[in-house]
mmCIF file with all atom_site columns, C-alpha atoms in Angstrom:
data_model
loop_
_atom_site.group_PDB
_atom_site.id
_atom_site.type_symbol
_atom_site.label_atom_id
_atom_site.label_alt_id
_atom_site.label_comp_id
_atom_site.label_asym_id
_atom_site.label_entity_id
_atom_site.label_seq_id
_atom_site.pdbx_PDB_ins_code
_atom_site.Cartn_x
_atom_site.Cartn_y
_atom_site.Cartn_z
_atom_site.occupancy
_atom_site.B_iso_or_equiv
_atom_site.pdbx_formal_charge
_atom_site.auth_seq_id
_atom_site.auth_comp_id
_atom_site.auth_asym_id
_atom_site.auth_atom_id
_atom_site.pdbx_PDB_model_num
ATOM 1   C CA . MET A 1 1   ? 0.000   0.000   0.000  1.00 0.00 ? 27  MET A CA 1
ATOM 2   C CA . ARG A 1 2   ? 2.836   2.382   0.799  1.00 0.00 ? 28  ARG A CA 1
ATOM 3   C CA . GLU A 1 3   ? 4.464   1.813   -2.579 1.00 0.00 ? 29  GLU A CA 1
ATOM 4   C CA . ARG A 1 4   ? 1.293   2.588   -4.558 1.00 0.00 ? 30  ARG A CA 1
ATOM 5   C CA . ARG A 1 5   ? 0.184   5.580   -2.495 1.00 0.00 ? 31  ARG A CA 1
ATOM 6   C CA . TYR A 1 6   ? 1.691   7.951   -5.061 1.00 0.00 ? 32  TYR A CA 1
ATOM 7   C CA . ASP A 1 7   ? -0.957  6.828   -7.574 1.00 0.00 ? 33  ASP A CA 1
ATOM 8   C CA . ASP A 1 8   ? -3.708  8.586   -5.571 1.00 0.00 ? 34  ASP A CA 1
ATOM 9   C CA . PRO A 1 9   ? -3.636  12.367  -6.208 1.00 0.00 ? 35  PRO A CA 1
ATOM 10  C CA . HIS A 1 10  ? -5.751  13.164  -3.126 1.00 0.00 ? 36  HIS A CA 1
ATOM 11  C CA . LEU A 1 11  ? -3.251  11.329  -0.958 1.00 0.00 ? 37  LEU A CA 1
ATOM 12  C CA . LEU A 1 12  ? -0.394  13.330  -2.429 1.00 0.00 ? 38  LEU A CA 1
ATOM 13  C CA . VAL A 1 13  ? -2.153  16.626  -1.607 1.00 0.00 ? 39  VAL A CA 1
ATOM 14  C CA . LEU A 1 14  ? -2.774  15.526  1.992  1.00 0.00 ? 40  LEU A CA 1
ATOM 15  C CA . GLU A 1 15  ? 0.789   14.293  2.387  1.00 0.00 ? 41  GLU A CA 1
ATOM 16  C CA . ASP A 1 16  ? 2.113   17.621  1.086  1.00 0.00 ? 42  ASP A CA 1
ATOM 17  C CA . LYS A 1 17  ? -0.050  19.525  3.591  1.00 0.00 ? 43  LYS A CA 1
ATOM 18  C CA . VAL A 1 18  ? 1.272   17.374  6.441  1.00 0.00 ? 44  VAL A CA 1
ATOM 19  C CA . LEU A 1 19  ? 4.882   17.917  5.433  1.00 0.00 ? 45  LEU A CA 1
ATOM 20  C CA . HIS A 1 20  ? 4.320   21.699  5.324  1.00 0.00 ? 46  HIS A CA 1
ATOM 21  C CA . GLY A 1 21  ? 2.458   21.709  8.654  1.00 0.00 ? 47  GLY A CA 1
ATOM 22  C CA . ASP A 1 22  ? -0.877  22.793  7.149  1.00 0.00 ? 48  ASP A CA 1
ATOM 23  C CA . ALA A 1 23  ? -2.926  19.740  8.223  1.00 0.00 ? 49  ALA A CA 1
ATOM 24  C CA . ARG A 1 24  ? -3.866  19.469  11.889 1.00 0.00 ? 50  ARG A CA 1
ATOM 25  C CA . ASP A 1 25  ? -5.762  16.173  11.893 1.00 0.00 ? 51  ASP A CA 1
ATOM 26  C CA . VAL A 1 26  ? -3.497  14.303  9.469  1.00 0.00 ? 52  VAL A CA 1
ATOM 27  C CA . THR A 1 27  ? -0.238  12.627  10.485 1.00 0.00 ? 53  THR A CA 1
ATOM 28  C CA . ILE A 1 28  ? 2.322   10.355  8.854  1.00 0.00 ? 54  ILE A CA 1
ATOM 29  C CA . GLY A 1 29  ? 3.364   7.408   11.014 1.00 0.00 ? 55  GLY A CA 1
ATOM 30  C CA . ASN A 1 30  ? 6.868   5.985   11.371 1.00 0.00 ? 56  ASN A CA 1
ATOM 31  C CA . ASN A 1 31  ? 5.962   3.344   8.789  1.00 0.00 ? 57  ASN A CA 1
ATOM 32  C CA . GLY A 1 32  ? 4.924   6.009   6.247  1.00 0.00 ? 58  GLY A CA 1
ATOM 33  C CA . VAL A 1 33  ? 1.190   5.350   6.553  1.00 0.00 ? 59  VAL A CA 1
ATOM 34  C CA . LEU A 1 34  ? -0.993  8.452   6.437  1.00 0.00 ? 60  LEU A CA 1
ATOM 35  C CA . ARG A 1 35  ? -3.561  8.719   9.239  1.00 0.00 ? 61  ARG A CA 1
ATOM 36  C CA . MET A 1 36  ? -6.561  11.000  9.607  1.00 0.00 ? 62  MET A CA 1
ATOM 37  C CA . GLN A 1 37  ? -7.485  11.419  13.284 1.00 0.00 ? 63  GLN A CA 1
ATOM 38  C CA . GLY A 1 38  ? -5.823  8.064   14.011 1.00 0.00 ? 64  GLY A CA 1
ATOM 39  C CA . ARG A 1 39  ? -7.621  6.220   11.192 1.00 0.00 ? 65  ARG A CA 1
ATOM 40  C CA . ILE A 1 40  ? -5.673  4.740   8.285  1.00 0.00 ? 66  ILE A CA 1
ATOM 41  C CA . PHE A 1 41  ? -6.076  6.638   5.028  1.00 0.00 ? 67  PHE A CA 1
ATOM 42  C CA . VAL A 1 42  ? -6.915  4.116   2.303  1.00 0.00 ? 68  VAL A CA 1
ATOM 43  C CA . PRO A 1 43  ? -5.651  5.217   -1.122 1.00 0.00 ? 69  PRO A CA 1
ATOM 44  C CA . HIS A 1 44  ? -7.727  4.695   -4.251 1.00 0.00 ? 70  HIS A CA 1
ATOM 45  C CA . VAL A 1 45  ? -5.375  2.163   -5.890 1.00 0.00 ? 71  VAL A CA 1
ATOM 46  C CA . ASP A 1 46  ? -5.651  -1.464  -7.036 1.00 0.00 ? 72  ASP A CA 1
ATOM 47  C CA . GLY A 1 47  ? -9.268  -1.776  -5.840 1.00 0.00 ? 73  GLY A CA 1
ATOM 48  C CA . LEU A 1 48  ? -8.137  -1.684  -2.205 1.00 0.00 ? 74  LEU A CA 1
ATOM 49  C CA . ARG A 1 49  ? -11.202 0.255   -1.043 1.00 0.00 ? 75  ARG A CA 1
ATOM 50  C CA . GLU A 1 50  ? -13.550 -2.132  -2.840 1.00 0.00 ? 76  GLU A CA 1
ATOM 51  C CA . LEU A 1 51  ? -11.743 -5.101  -1.299 1.00 0.00 ? 77  LEU A CA 1
ATOM 52  C CA . ILE A 1 52  ? -12.185 -3.650  2.198  1.00 0.00 ? 78  ILE A CA 1
ATOM 53  C CA . LEU A 1 53  ? -15.872 -2.951  1.537  1.00 0.00 ? 79  LEU A CA 1
ATOM 54  C CA . GLU A 1 54  ? -16.575 -6.421  0.141  1.00 0.00 ? 80  GLU A CA 1
ATOM 55  C CA . GLU A 1 55  ? -14.799 -8.086  3.049  1.00 0.00 ? 81  GLU A CA 1
ATOM 56  C CA . ALA A 1 56  ? -16.684 -5.973  5.577  1.00 0.00 ? 82  ALA A CA 1
ATOM 57  C CA . HIS A 1 57  ? -20.029 -6.715  3.942  1.00 0.00 ? 83  HIS A CA 1
ATOM 58  C CA . SER A 1 58  ? -19.486 -10.407 3.207  1.00 0.00 ? 84  SER A CA 1
ATOM 59  C CA . SER A 1 59  ? -17.674 -11.456 6.352  1.00 0.00 ? 85  SER A CA 1
ATOM 60  C CA . ARG A 1 60  ? -19.455 -14.247 8.171  1.00 0.00 ? 86  ARG A CA 1
ATOM 61  C CA . TYR A 1 61  ? -19.356 -12.122 11.320 1.00 0.00 ? 87  TYR A CA 1
ATOM 62  C CA . SER A 1 62  ? -20.964 -9.062  9.752  1.00 0.00 ? 88  SER A CA 1
ATOM 63  C CA . ILE A 1 63  ? -24.303 -10.634 8.769  1.00 0.00 ? 89  ILE A CA 1
ATOM 64  C CA . HIS A 1 64  ? -24.735 -8.387  5.703  1.00 0.00 ? 90  HIS A CA 1
ATOM 65  C CA . LEU A 1 65  ? -24.664 -5.049  7.407  1.00 0.00 ? 91  LEU A CA 1
ATOM 66  C CA . GLY A 1 66  ? -26.676 -2.109  6.206  1.00 0.00 ? 92  GLY A CA 1
ATOM 67  C CA . ALA A 1 67  ? -24.905 1.048   5.117  1.00 0.00 ? 93  ALA A CA 1
ATOM 68  C CA . ALA A 1 68  ? -25.211 2.922   8.438  1.00 0.00 ? 94  ALA A CA 1
ATOM 69  C CA . LYS A 1 69  ? -23.821 0.103   10.592 1.00 0.00 ? 95  LYS A CA 1
ATOM 70  C CA . MET A 1 70  ? -21.125 -0.726  8.089  1.00 0.00 ? 96  MET A CA 1
ATOM 71  C CA . TYR A 1 71  ? -20.010 2.918   8.028  1.00 0.00 ? 97  TYR A CA 1
ATOM 72  C CA . GLN A 1 72  ? -19.904 3.082   11.831 1.00 0.00 ? 98  GLN A CA 1
ATOM 73  C CA . ASP A 1 73  ? -17.759 -0.063  11.970 1.00 0.00 ? 99  ASP A CA 1
ATOM 74  C CA . LEU A 1 74  ? -15.329 0.891   9.206  1.00 0.00 ? 100 LEU A CA 1
ATOM 75  C CA . ARG A 1 75  ? -14.858 4.521   10.241 1.00 0.00 ? 101 ARG A CA 1
ATOM 76  C CA . GLN A 1 76  ? -13.219 3.372   13.469 1.00 0.00 ? 102 GLN A CA 1
ATOM 77  C CA . TYR A 1 77  ? -10.211 2.123   11.498 1.00 0.00 ? 103 TYR A CA 1
ATOM 78  C CA . TYR A 1 78  ? -10.242 3.591   7.988  1.00 0.00 ? 104 TYR A CA 1
ATOM 79  C CA . TRP A 1 79  ? -10.771 6.914   6.240  1.00 0.00 ? 105 TRP A CA 1
ATOM 80  C CA . TRP A 1 80  ? -10.999 7.993   2.647  1.00 0.00 ? 106 TRP A CA 1
ATOM 81  C CA . ARG A 1 81  ? -12.710 10.725  0.726  1.00 0.00 ? 107 ARG A CA 1
ATOM 82  C CA . TRP A 1 82  ? -16.394 9.940   -0.010 1.00 0.00 ? 108 TRP A CA 1
ATOM 83  C CA . MET A 1 83  ? -16.236 6.821   2.171  1.00 0.00 ? 109 MET A CA 1
ATOM 84  C CA . LYS A 1 84  ? -19.935 6.944   3.107  1.00 0.00 ? 110 LYS A CA 1
ATOM 85  C CA . LYS A 1 85  ? -20.977 7.220   -0.551 1.00 0.00 ? 111 LYS A CA 1
ATOM 86  C CA . ASP A 1 86  ? -18.840 4.196   -1.443 1.00 0.00 ? 112 ASP A CA 1
ATOM 87  C CA . ILE A 1 87  ? -20.388 2.162   1.377  1.00 0.00 ? 113 ILE A CA 1
ATOM 88  C CA . VAL A 1 88  ? -23.931 2.981   0.264  1.00 0.00 ? 114 VAL A CA 1
ATOM 89  C CA . GLY A 1 89  ? -22.969 1.964   -3.275 1.00 0.00 ? 115 GLY A CA 1
ATOM 90  C CA . ILE A 1 90  ? -21.523 -1.403  -2.280 1.00 0.00 ? 116 ILE A CA 1
ATOM 91  C CA . VAL A 1 91  ? -24.524 -2.260  -0.073 1.00 0.00 ? 117 VAL A CA 1
ATOM 92  C CA . ALA A 1 92  ? -26.889 -1.424  -2.935 1.00 0.00 ? 118 ALA A CA 1
ATOM 93  C CA . GLN A 1 93  ? -24.749 -3.497  -5.292 1.00 0.00 ? 119 GLN A CA 1
ATOM 94  C CA . PHE A 1 94  ? -24.956 -6.528  -3.002 1.00 0.00 ? 120 PHE A CA 1
ATOM 95  C CA . LEU A 1 95  ? -28.720 -6.146  -2.680 1.00 0.00 ? 121 LEU A CA 1
ATOM 96  C CA . THR A 1 96  ? -29.150 -6.319  -6.446 1.00 0.00 ? 122 THR A CA 1
ATOM 97  C CA . ARG A 1 97  ? -26.532 -9.065  -6.873 1.00 0.00 ? 123 ARG A CA 1
ATOM 98  C CA . TYR A 1 98  ? -28.433 -11.726 -4.888 1.00 0.00 ? 124 TYR A CA 1
ATOM 99  C CA . HIS A 1 99  ? -29.501 -14.679 -7.005 1.00 0.00 ? 125 HIS A CA 1
ATOM 100 C CA . GLY A 1 100 ? -32.232 -16.812 -5.514 1.00 0.00 ? 126 GLY A CA 1
ATOM 101 C CA . ASP A 1 101 ? -31.311 -20.298 -4.455 1.00 0.00 ? 127 ASP A CA 1
ATOM 102 C CA . PRO A 1 102 ? -34.091 -22.859 -5.042 1.00 0.00 ? 128 PRO A CA 1
ATOM 103 C CA . SER A 1 103 ? -33.288 -24.428 -1.664 1.00 0.00 ? 129 SER A CA 1
ATOM 104 C CA . HIS A 1 104 ? -34.372 -21.145 0.005  1.00 0.00 ? 130 HIS A CA 1
ATOM 105 C CA . VAL A 1 105 ? -37.910 -21.503 -1.381 1.00 0.00 ? 131 VAL A CA 1
ATOM 106 C CA . LEU A 1 106 ? -40.357 -23.516 0.698  1.00 0.00 ? 132 LEU A CA 1
ATOM 107 C CA . ASP A 1 107 ? -42.734 -25.925 -1.020 1.00 0.00 ? 133 ASP A CA 1
ATOM 108 C CA . PHE A 1 108 ? -46.228 -25.170 0.233  1.00 0.00 ? 134 PHE A CA 1
ATOM 109 C CA . SER A 1 109 ? -47.942 -27.691 -2.044 1.00 0.00 ? 135 SER A CA 1
ATOM 110 C CA . SER A 1 110 ? -47.639 -30.334 0.689  1.00 0.00 ? 136 SER A CA 1
ATOM 111 C CA . VAL A 1 111 ? -49.734 -28.223 3.077  1.00 0.00 ? 137 VAL A CA 1
ATOM 112 C CA . GLN A 1 112 ? -53.362 -29.273 2.806  1.00 0.00 ? 138 GLN A CA 1
ATOM 113 C CA . LEU A 1 113 ? -55.822 -26.560 3.780  1.00 0.00 ? 139 LEU A CA 1
ATOM 114 C CA . ASP A 1 114 ? -59.396 -27.300 4.717  1.00 0.00 ? 140 ASP A CA 1
ATOM 115 C CA . LYS A 1 115 ? -62.289 -25.171 3.452  1.00 0.00 ? 141 LYS A CA 1
ATOM 116 C CA . ASP A 1 116 ? -62.169 -23.084 6.643  1.00 0.00 ? 142 ASP A CA 1
ATOM 117 C CA . LEU A 1 117 ? -58.401 -22.531 6.037  1.00 0.00 ? 143 LEU A CA 1
ATOM 118 C CA . SER A 1 118 ? -57.359 -24.758 8.939  1.00 0.00 ? 144 SER A CA 1
ATOM 119 C CA . TYR A 1 119 ? -54.640 -27.391 8.716  1.00 0.00 ? 145 TYR A CA 1
ATOM 120 C CA . VAL A 1 120 ? -53.270 -30.323 10.682 1.00 0.00 ? 146 VAL A CA 1
ATOM 121 C CA . LYS A 1 121 ? -49.849 -29.884 12.249 1.00 0.00 ? 147 LYS A CA 1
ATOM 122 C CA . GLU A 1 122 ? -47.432 -32.686 11.541 1.00 0.00 ? 148 GLU A CA 1
ATOM 123 C CA . PRO A 1 123 ? -44.477 -33.343 13.831 1.00 0.00 ? 149 PRO A CA 1
ATOM 124 C CA . VAL A 1 124 ? -40.994 -32.761 12.461 1.00 0.00 ? 150 VAL A CA 1
ATOM 125 C CA . THR A 1 125 ? -37.651 -34.193 13.443 1.00 0.00 ? 151 THR A CA 1
ATOM 126 C CA . ILE A 1 126 ? -35.079 -31.768 14.824 1.00 0.00 ? 152 ILE A CA 1
ATOM 127 C CA . LEU A 1 127 ? -31.725 -32.669 13.294 1.00 0.00 ? 153 LEU A CA 1
ATOM 128 C CA . ASP A 1 128 ? -29.514 -29.997 14.816 1.00 0.00 ? 154 ASP A CA 1
ATOM 129 C CA . ARG A 1 129 ? -29.653 -27.032 17.210 1.00 0.00 ? 155 ARG A CA 1
ATOM 130 C CA . GLN A 1 130 ? -27.157 -24.202 17.361 1.00 0.00 ? 156 GLN A CA 1
ATOM 131 C CA . VAL A 1 131 ? -26.833 -20.981 19.271 1.00 0.00 ? 157 VAL A CA 1
ATOM 132 C CA . ARG A 1 132 ? -24.618 -18.423 17.582 1.00 0.00 ? 158 ARG A CA 1
ATOM 133 C CA . LYS A 1 133 ? -23.224 -15.600 19.641 1.00 0.00 ? 159 LYS A CA 1
ATOM 134 C CA . LEU A 1 134 ? -23.000 -12.213 18.012 1.00 0.00 ? 160 LEU A CA 1
ATOM 135 C CA . ARG A 1 135 ? -21.685 -9.084  19.664 1.00 0.00 ? 161 ARG A CA 1
ATOM 136 C CA . SER A 1 136 ? -24.639 -8.593  21.969 1.00 0.00 ? 162 SER A CA 1
ATOM 137 C CA . LYS A 1 137 ? -27.127 -11.270 20.936 1.00 0.00 ? 163 LYS A CA 1
ATOM 138 C CA . ASN A 1 138 ? -27.525 -15.020 20.947 1.00 0.00 ? 164 ASN A CA 1
ATOM 139 C CA . ILE A 1 139 ? -29.349 -16.369 17.891 1.00 0.00 ? 165 ILE A CA 1
ATOM 140 C CA . ALA A 1 140 ? -30.830 -19.848 18.089 1.00 0.00 ? 166 ALA A CA 1
ATOM 141 C CA . SER A 1 141 ? -31.261 -21.872 14.919 1.00 0.00 ? 167 SER A CA 1
ATOM 142 C CA . VAL A 1 142 ? -32.841 -25.267 14.397 1.00 0.00 ? 168 VAL A CA 1
ATOM 143 C CA . LYS A 1 143 ? -32.400 -27.631 11.438 1.00 0.00 ? 169 LYS A CA 1
ATOM 144 C CA . VAL A 1 144 ? -35.506 -29.767 10.875 1.00 0.00 ? 170 VAL A CA 1
ATOM 145 C CA . GLN A 1 145 ? -36.534 -32.578 8.545  1.00 0.00 ? 171 GLN A CA 1
#
């Protein structure tokens, strides 16, 4: 990332301001990484921003965050110009990218309804139970047959 930082013109302007003492909130660390209020500045090179956004949205721990939550999480560590706009764009892109999986569709043809719209409950076999712990919640899931 440090080697390719010169490909981002906005980064070069910020770095020049820091070197001349014109930027109060921007610093350059010992390792040459530019930081804005302690957050790493992510240059716009090699699709690095898109990679961070896809990882944050698709991580198995994120549970497909919405734009507001994703922004709150990422802004703790990263900063770049128009970051919020990029996050909204990637969330919208993932919403339109979903392709339905036939296994997600339930077959209701096996449910027999009476004329008064009542039905008979049939017992099912529970194959597996899991409780997944998120940051502040426990989510129970049951696999049935």
